[in-house]
Tab-separated table of C-alpha atoms in Angstrom:
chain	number	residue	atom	x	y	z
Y	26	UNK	CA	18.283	-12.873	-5.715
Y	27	UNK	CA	14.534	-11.657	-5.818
Y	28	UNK	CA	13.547	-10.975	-8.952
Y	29	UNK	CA	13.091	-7.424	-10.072
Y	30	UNK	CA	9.729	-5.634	-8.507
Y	31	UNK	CA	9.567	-1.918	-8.627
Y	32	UNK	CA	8.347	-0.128	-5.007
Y	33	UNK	CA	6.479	2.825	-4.511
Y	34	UNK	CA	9.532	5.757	-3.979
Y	35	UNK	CA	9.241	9.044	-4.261
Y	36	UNK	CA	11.500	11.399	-2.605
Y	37	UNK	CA	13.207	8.599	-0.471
Y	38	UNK	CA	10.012	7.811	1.145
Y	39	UNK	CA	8.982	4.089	0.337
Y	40	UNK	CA	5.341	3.808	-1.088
Y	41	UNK	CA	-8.081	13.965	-0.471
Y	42	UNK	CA	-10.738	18.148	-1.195
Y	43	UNK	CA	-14.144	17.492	0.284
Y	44	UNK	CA	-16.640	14.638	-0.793
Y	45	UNK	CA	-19.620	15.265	-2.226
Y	46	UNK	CA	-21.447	12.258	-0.077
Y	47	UNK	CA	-22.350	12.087	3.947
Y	48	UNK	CA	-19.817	10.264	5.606
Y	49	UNK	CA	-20.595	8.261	8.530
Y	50	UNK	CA	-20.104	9.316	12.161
Y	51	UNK	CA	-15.951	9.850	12.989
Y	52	UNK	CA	-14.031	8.082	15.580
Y	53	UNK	CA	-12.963	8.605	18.793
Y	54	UNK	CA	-10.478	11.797	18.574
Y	55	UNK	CA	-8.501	9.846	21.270
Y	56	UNK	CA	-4.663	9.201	20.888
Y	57	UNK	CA	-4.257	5.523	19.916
Y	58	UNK	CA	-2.499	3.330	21.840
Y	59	UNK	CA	0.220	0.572	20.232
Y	60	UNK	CA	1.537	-2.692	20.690
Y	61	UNK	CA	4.226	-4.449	19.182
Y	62	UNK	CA	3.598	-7.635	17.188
Y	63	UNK	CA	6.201	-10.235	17.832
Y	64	UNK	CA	7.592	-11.582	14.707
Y	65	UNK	CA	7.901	-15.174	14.115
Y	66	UNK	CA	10.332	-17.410	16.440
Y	67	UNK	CA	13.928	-17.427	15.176
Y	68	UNK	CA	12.684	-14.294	12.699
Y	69	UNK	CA	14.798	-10.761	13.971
Y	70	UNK	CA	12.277	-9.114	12.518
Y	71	UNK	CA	8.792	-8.052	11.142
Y	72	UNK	CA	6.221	-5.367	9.063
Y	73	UNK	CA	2.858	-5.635	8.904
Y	74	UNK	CA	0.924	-4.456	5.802
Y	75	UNK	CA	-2.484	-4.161	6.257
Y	76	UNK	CA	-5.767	-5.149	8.459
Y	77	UNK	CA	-9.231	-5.832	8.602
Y	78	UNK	CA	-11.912	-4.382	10.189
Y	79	UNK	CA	-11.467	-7.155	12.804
Y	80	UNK	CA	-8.038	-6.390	13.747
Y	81	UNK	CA	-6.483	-9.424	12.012
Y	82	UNK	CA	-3.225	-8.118	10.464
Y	83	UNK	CA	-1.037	-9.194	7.802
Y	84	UNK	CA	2.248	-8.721	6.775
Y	85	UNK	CA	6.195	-10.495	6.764
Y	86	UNK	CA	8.851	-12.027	9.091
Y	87	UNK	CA	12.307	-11.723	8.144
Y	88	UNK	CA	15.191	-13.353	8.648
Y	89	UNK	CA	18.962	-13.289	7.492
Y	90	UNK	CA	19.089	-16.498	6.151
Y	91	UNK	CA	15.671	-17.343	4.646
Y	92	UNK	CA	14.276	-14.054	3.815
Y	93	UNK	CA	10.529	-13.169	4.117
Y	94	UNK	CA	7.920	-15.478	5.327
Y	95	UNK	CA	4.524	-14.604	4.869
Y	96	UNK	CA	2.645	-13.689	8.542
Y	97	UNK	CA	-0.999	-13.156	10.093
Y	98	UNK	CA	-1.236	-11.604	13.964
Y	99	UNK	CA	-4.870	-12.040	15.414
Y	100	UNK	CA	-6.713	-9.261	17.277
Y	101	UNK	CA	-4.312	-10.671	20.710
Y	102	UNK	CA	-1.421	-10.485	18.769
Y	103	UNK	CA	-1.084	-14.695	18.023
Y	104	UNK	CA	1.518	-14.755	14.781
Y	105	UNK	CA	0.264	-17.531	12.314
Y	106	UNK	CA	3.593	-18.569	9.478
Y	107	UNK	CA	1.097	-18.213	6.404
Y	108	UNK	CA	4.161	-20.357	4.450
Y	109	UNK	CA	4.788	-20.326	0.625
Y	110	UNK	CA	4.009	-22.330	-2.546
Y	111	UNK	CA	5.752	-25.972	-2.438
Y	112	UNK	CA	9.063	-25.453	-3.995
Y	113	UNK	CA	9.367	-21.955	-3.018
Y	114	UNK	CA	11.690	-19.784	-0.458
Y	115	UNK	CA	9.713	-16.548	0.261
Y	116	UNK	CA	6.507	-15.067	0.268
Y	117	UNK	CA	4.959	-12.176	1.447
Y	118	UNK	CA	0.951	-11.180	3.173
Y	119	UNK	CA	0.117	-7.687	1.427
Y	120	UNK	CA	-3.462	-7.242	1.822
Y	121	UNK	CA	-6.618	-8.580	3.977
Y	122	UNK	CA	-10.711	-7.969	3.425
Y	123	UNK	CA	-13.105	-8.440	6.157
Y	124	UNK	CA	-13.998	-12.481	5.423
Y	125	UNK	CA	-10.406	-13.202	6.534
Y	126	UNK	CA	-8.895	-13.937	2.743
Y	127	UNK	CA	-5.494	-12.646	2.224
Y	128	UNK	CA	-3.328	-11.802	-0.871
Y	129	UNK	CA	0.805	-11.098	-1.410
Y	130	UNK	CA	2.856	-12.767	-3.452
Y	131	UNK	CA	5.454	-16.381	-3.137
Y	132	UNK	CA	8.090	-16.913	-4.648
Y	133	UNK	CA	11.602	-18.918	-5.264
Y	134	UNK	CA	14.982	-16.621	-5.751
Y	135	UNK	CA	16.846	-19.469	-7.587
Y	136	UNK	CA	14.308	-20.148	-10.070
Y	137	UNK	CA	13.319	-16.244	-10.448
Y	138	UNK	CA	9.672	-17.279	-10.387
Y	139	UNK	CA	7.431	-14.737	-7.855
Y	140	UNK	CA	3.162	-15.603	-8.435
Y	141	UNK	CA	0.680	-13.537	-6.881
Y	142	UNK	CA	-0.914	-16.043	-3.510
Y	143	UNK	CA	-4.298	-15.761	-1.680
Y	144	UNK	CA	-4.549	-17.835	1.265
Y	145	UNK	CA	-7.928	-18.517	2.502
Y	146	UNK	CA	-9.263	-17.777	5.900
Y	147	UNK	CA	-8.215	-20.933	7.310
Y	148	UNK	CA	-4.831	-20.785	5.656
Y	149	UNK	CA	-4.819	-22.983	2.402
Y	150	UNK	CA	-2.412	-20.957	-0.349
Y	151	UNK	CA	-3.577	-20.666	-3.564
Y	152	UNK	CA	-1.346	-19.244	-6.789
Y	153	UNK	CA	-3.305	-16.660	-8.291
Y	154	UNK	CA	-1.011	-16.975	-11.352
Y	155	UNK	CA	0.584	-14.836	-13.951
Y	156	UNK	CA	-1.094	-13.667	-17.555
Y	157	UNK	CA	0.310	-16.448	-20.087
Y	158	UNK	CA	3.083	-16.204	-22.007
Y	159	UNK	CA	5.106	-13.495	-19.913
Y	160	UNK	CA	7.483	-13.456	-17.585
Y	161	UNK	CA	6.509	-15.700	-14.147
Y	162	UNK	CA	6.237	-12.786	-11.798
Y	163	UNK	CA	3.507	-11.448	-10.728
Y	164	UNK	CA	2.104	-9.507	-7.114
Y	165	UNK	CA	-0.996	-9.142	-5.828
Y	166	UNK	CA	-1.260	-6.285	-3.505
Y	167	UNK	CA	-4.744	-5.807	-2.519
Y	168	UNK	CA	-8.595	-7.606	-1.893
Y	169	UNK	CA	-11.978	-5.834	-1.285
Y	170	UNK	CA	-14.620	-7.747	0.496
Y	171	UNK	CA	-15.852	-9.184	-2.782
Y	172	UNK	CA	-12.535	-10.851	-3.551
Y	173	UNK	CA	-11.246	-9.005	-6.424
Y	174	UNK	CA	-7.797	-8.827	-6.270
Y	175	UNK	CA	-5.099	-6.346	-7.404
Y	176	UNK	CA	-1.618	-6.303	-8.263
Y	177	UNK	CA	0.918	-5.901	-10.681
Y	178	UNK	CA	2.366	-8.859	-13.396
Y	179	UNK	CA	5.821	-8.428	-15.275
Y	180	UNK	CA	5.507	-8.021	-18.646
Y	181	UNK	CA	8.874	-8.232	-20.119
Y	182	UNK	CA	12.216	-7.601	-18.101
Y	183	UNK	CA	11.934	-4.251	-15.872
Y	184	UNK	CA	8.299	-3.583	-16.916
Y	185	UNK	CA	5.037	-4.033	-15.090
Y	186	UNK	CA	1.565	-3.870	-15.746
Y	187	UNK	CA	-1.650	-3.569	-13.287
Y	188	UNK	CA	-3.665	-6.148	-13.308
Y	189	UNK	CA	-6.395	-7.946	-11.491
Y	190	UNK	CA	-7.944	-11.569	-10.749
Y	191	UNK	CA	-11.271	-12.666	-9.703
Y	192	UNK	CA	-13.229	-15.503	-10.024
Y	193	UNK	CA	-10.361	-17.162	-11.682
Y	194	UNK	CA	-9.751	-14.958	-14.040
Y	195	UNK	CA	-6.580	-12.407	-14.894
Y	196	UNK	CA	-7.413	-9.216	-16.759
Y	197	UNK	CA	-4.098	-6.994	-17.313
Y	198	UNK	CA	-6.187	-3.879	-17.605
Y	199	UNK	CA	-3.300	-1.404	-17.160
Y	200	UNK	CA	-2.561	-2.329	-20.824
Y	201	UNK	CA	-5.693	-0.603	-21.625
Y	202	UNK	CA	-4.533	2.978	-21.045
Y	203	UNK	CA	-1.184	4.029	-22.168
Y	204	UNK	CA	0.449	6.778	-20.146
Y	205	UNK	CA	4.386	7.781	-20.969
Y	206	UNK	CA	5.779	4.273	-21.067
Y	207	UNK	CA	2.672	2.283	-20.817
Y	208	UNK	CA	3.914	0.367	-17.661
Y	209	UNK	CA	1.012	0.747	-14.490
Y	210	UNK	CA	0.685	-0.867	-11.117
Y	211	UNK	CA	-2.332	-1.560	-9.002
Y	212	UNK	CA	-2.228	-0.254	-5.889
Y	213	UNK	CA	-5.790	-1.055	-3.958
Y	214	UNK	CA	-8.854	-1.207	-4.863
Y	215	UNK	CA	-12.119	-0.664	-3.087
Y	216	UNK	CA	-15.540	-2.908	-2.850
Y	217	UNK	CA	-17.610	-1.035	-5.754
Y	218	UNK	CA	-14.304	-2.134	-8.463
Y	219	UNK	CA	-12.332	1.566	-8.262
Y	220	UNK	CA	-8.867	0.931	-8.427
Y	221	UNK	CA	-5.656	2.891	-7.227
Y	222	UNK	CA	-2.316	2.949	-8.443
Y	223	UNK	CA	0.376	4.583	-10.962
Y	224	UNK	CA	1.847	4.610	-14.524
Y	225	UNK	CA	5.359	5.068	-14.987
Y	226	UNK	CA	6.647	7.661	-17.055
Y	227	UNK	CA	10.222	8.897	-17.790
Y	228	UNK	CA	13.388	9.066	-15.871
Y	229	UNK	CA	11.492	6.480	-13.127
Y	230	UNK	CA	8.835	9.194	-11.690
Y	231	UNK	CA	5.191	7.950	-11.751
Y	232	UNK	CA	1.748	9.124	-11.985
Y	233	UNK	CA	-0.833	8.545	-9.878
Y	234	UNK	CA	-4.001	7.099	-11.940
Y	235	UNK	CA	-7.734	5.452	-10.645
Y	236	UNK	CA	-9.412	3.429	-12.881
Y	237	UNK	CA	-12.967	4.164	-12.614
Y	238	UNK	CA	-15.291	1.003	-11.821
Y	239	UNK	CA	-17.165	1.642	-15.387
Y	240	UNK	CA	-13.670	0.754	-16.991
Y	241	UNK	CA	-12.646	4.324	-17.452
Y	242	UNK	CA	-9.269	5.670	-15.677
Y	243	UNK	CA	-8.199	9.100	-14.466
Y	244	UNK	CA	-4.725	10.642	-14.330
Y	245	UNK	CA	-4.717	12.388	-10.761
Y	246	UNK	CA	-3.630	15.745	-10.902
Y	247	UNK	CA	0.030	16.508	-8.879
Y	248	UNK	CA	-0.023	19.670	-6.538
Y	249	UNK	CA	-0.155	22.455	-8.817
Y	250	UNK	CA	3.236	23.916	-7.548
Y	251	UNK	CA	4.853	20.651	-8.774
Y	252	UNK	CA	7.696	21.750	-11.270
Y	253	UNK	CA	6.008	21.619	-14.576
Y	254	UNK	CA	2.581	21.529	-13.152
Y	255	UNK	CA	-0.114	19.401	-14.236
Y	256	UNK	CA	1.119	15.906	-14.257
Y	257	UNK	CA	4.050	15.550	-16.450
Y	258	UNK	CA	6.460	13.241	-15.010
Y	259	UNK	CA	6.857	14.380	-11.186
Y	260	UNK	CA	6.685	11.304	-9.682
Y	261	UNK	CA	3.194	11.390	-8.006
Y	262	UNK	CA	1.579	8.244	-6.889
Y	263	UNK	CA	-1.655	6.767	-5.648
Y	264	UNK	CA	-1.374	4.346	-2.756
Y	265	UNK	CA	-5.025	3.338	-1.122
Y	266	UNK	CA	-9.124	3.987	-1.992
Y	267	UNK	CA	-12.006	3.856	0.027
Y	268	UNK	CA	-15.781	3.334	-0.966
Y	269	UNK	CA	-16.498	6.550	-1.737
Y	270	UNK	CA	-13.386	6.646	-4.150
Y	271	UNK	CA	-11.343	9.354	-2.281
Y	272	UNK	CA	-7.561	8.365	-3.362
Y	273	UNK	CA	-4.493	8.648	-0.714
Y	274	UNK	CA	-0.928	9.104	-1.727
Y	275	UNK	CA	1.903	11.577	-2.788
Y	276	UNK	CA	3.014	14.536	-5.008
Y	277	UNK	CA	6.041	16.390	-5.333
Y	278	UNK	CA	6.119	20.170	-4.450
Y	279	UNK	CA	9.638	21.194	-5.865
Y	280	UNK	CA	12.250	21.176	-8.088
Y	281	UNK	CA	13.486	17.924	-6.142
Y	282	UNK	CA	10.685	16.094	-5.932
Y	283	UNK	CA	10.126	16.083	-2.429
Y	284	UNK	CA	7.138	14.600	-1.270
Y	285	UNK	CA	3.901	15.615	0.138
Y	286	UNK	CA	1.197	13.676	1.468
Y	287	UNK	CA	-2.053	14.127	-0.791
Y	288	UNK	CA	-6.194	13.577	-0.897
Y	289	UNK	CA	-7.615	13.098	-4.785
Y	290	UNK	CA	-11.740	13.301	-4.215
Y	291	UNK	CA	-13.889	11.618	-6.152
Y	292	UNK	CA	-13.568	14.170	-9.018
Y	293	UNK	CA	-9.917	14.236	-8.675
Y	294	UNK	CA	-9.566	17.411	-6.792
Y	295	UNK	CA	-6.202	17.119	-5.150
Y	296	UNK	CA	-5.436	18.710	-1.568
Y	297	UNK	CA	-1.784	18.914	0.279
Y	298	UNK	CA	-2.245	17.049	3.764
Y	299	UNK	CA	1.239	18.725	4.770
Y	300	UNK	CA	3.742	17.945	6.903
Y	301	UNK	CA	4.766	17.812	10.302
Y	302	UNK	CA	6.101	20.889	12.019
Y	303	UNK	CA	9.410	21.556	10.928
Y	304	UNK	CA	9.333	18.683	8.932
Y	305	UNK	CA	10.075	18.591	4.830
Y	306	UNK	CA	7.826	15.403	3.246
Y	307	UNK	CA	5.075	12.909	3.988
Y	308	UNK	CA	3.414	10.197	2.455
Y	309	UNK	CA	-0.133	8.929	2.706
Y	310	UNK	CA	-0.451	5.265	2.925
Y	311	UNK	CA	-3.849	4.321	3.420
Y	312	UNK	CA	-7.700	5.976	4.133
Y	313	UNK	CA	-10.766	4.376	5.549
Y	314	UNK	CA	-14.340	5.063	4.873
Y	315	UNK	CA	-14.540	7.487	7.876
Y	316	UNK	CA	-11.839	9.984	6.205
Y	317	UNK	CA	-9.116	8.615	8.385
Y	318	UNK	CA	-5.963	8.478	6.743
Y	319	UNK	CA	-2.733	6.947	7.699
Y	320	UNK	CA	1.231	7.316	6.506
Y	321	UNK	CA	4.591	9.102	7.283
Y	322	UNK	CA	6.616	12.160	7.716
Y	323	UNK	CA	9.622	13.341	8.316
Y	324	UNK	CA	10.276	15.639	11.278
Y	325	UNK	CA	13.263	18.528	11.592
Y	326	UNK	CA	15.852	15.907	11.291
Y	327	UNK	CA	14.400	14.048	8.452
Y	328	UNK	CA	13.481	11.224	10.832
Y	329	UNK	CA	10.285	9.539	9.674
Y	330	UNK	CA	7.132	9.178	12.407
Y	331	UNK	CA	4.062	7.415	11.436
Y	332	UNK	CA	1.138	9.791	11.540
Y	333	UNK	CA	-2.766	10.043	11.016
Y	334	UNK	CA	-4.662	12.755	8.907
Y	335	UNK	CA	-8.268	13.603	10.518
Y	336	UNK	CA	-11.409	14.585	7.957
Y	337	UNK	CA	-10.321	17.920	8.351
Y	338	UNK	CA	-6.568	17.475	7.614
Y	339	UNK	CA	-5.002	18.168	10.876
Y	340	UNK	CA	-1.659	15.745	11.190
Y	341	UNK	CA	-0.729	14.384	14.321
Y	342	UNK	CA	1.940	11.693	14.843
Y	343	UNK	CA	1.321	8.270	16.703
Y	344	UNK	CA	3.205	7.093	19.723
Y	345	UNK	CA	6.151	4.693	18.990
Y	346	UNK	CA	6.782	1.923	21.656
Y	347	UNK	CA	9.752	2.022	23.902
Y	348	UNK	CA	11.603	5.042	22.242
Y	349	UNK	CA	11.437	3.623	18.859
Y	350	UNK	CA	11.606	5.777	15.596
Y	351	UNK	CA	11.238	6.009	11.918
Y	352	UNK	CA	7.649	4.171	12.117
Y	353	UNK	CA	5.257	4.087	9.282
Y	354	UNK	CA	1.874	3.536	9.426
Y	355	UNK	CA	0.357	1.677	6.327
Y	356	UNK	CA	-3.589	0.660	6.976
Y	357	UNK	CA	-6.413	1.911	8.595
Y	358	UNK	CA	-9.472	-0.293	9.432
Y	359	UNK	CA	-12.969	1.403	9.302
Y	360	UNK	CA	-13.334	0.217	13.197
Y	361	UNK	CA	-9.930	2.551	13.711
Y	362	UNK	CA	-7.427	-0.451	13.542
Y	363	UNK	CA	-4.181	1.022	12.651
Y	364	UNK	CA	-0.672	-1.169	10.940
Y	365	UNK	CA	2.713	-0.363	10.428
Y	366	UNK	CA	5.737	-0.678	11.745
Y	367	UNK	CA	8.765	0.820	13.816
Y	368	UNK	CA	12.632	0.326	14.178
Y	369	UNK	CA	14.248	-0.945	17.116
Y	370	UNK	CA	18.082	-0.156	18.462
Y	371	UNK	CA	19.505	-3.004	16.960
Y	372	UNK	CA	17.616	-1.247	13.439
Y	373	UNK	CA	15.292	-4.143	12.736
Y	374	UNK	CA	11.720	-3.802	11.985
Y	375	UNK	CA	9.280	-4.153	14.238
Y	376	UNK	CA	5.400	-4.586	13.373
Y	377	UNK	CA	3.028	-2.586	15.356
Y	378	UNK	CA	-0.808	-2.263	16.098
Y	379	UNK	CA	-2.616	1.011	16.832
Y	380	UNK	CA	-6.021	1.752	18.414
């Protein structure tokens, strides 16, 4: 069994107000085109998890009898088995900056050890390690460009703090602030040091928080017709950041917690990206520098269809190959690169690539 790792959920879905700088130039308005990448031989299935702005993409095979295996596609769609840490069963690719370094986690299920991983860009694995004298489990999630890394580490059983490692050092700064329970994740984090992600509060919900590059943090607001307004314990969280600290992620608009895709700006303004026609939630997964951002949402038959979010906030779903349904798109690339993934007929996952 894999140790205990909480995932990003809110309202069934599995886990930005204008900014105040000049963004660059937009992309093409054209509707991307995708490709399947092939999982790895003998694997029934994969997801990929993020990309670079050079179109390598990272993510997980899976199999039924030895799990997850840890997975990079080039730009032509070449799968690379990233492998594990000697001695252990599973691992996982999570995140990927533009010099080709890539972070996730590896782990053994017999020995209930799980350590945050980079592997370098020409594959070596490295264990990132967990803070001393906790439990052995520890993720890393995300890199920026200048090779901090973020994640989470366990702190006791069921509990998690954010944390981060660079330059071979671990600093569990979630334990700084002290929301509710006083248990935080890292989500992303972008190449000036902001960092995205969530405290958990009561009854499981979370709220979205960014911890400010100066060391300061910010409790992101939930959608003001969340029940209880403000930010009390509606299960809002913060998924992805770009350079001009915009957040991406979710907040509940009723009594049941349903889900809407939201934009935090760099003040912590927060706007509702909204849904599809017809549809009832959405989740926002990632944003590039450009304003481009990437997730789900569920159409009239609570389906979910990957989708993008222009600058302006108009939704528009992405084209699933062969018929496919209930994608999810997870990463967006400055140069328009798009990851995620789709399920087949048989209902395995397949990893896709859109441009």
């Amino acid at each position: 069994m894999r140790p205990y790792r909480r995932p990003t959920v809110i309202g069934g879905i599995l886990v930005t107000a204008s900014v105040l700088v000049a963004l660059p130039t937009t992309a093409s308005a054209a509707t991307p085109t995708v490709r399947e990448l092939a999982p790895l031989p003998g694997y029934a299935s994969a997801d990929a998890t993020a990309v670079n702005n050079l179109g390598t993409a990272v993510g997980y095979a899976t199999n039924s009898t030895s799990g997850t295996t840890a997975v990079k596609w080039s730009l032509s769609g070449a799968v690379t088995n990233l492998g594990t840490l000697p001695g252990d069963d599973y691992s996982e690719a999570l995140g990927i900056n533009d010099i080709g370094r890539i972070v996730g986690f590896s782990g053994n299920g017999n020995a209930g050890v799980e350590h945050a991983v980079e592997w370098s860009a020409n594959g070596a694995i490295s264990d990132l390690g967990a803070v001393a004298g906790r439990l052995s489990i520890s993720d890393a999630y995300a890199i920026n460009d200048l090779g901090e890394v973020v994640g989470s580490d366990q702190t006791a059983a069921r509990a998690v703090g954010a944390t981060s490692w660079r330059d071979g050092t671990i600093n569990d700064f979630g334990a700084n602030e002290v929301l509710d329970l006083g248990e935080t994740t890292a989500s992303a984090v972008n190449d000036l040091g902001a960092i995205a992600g969530y405290d958990f509060a009561i009854h499981g919900a979370t709220h979205a928080v960014r911890w400010n590059a100066d060391g300061s943090f910010l409790e992101l607001p939930n959608l003001p017709n969340a029940v209880g307004g403000g930010v009390s314990g509606n299960g809002s969280a913060a998924s992805a950041i770009n350079n001009l600290d915009v957040v991406v992620g979710a907040s509940p608009t009723n009594m049941f917690h349903t889900p809407h895709a939201v934009r935090w700006d760099r003040q912590g303004n927060v706007t509702d990206l909204g849904i599809l026609p017809g549809g009832f939630d959405s989740f926002a997964s990632g944003i590039n520098d450009l304003g481009m951002i990437v997730g789900a949402a569920g159409d009239t038959n609570g389906v979910n269809h990957a989708v993008t979010w222009s600058r302006t906030g108009a939704i528009s779903a992405l084209p699933e190959p062969h018929g496919e349904s209930n994608s999810t798109a997870v990463a967006i690339s400055d140069t328009g690169f798009i990851v995620g993934s789709t399920t087949d007929a048989t209902g395995d996952d397949v990893a896709v690539l859109w441009r």
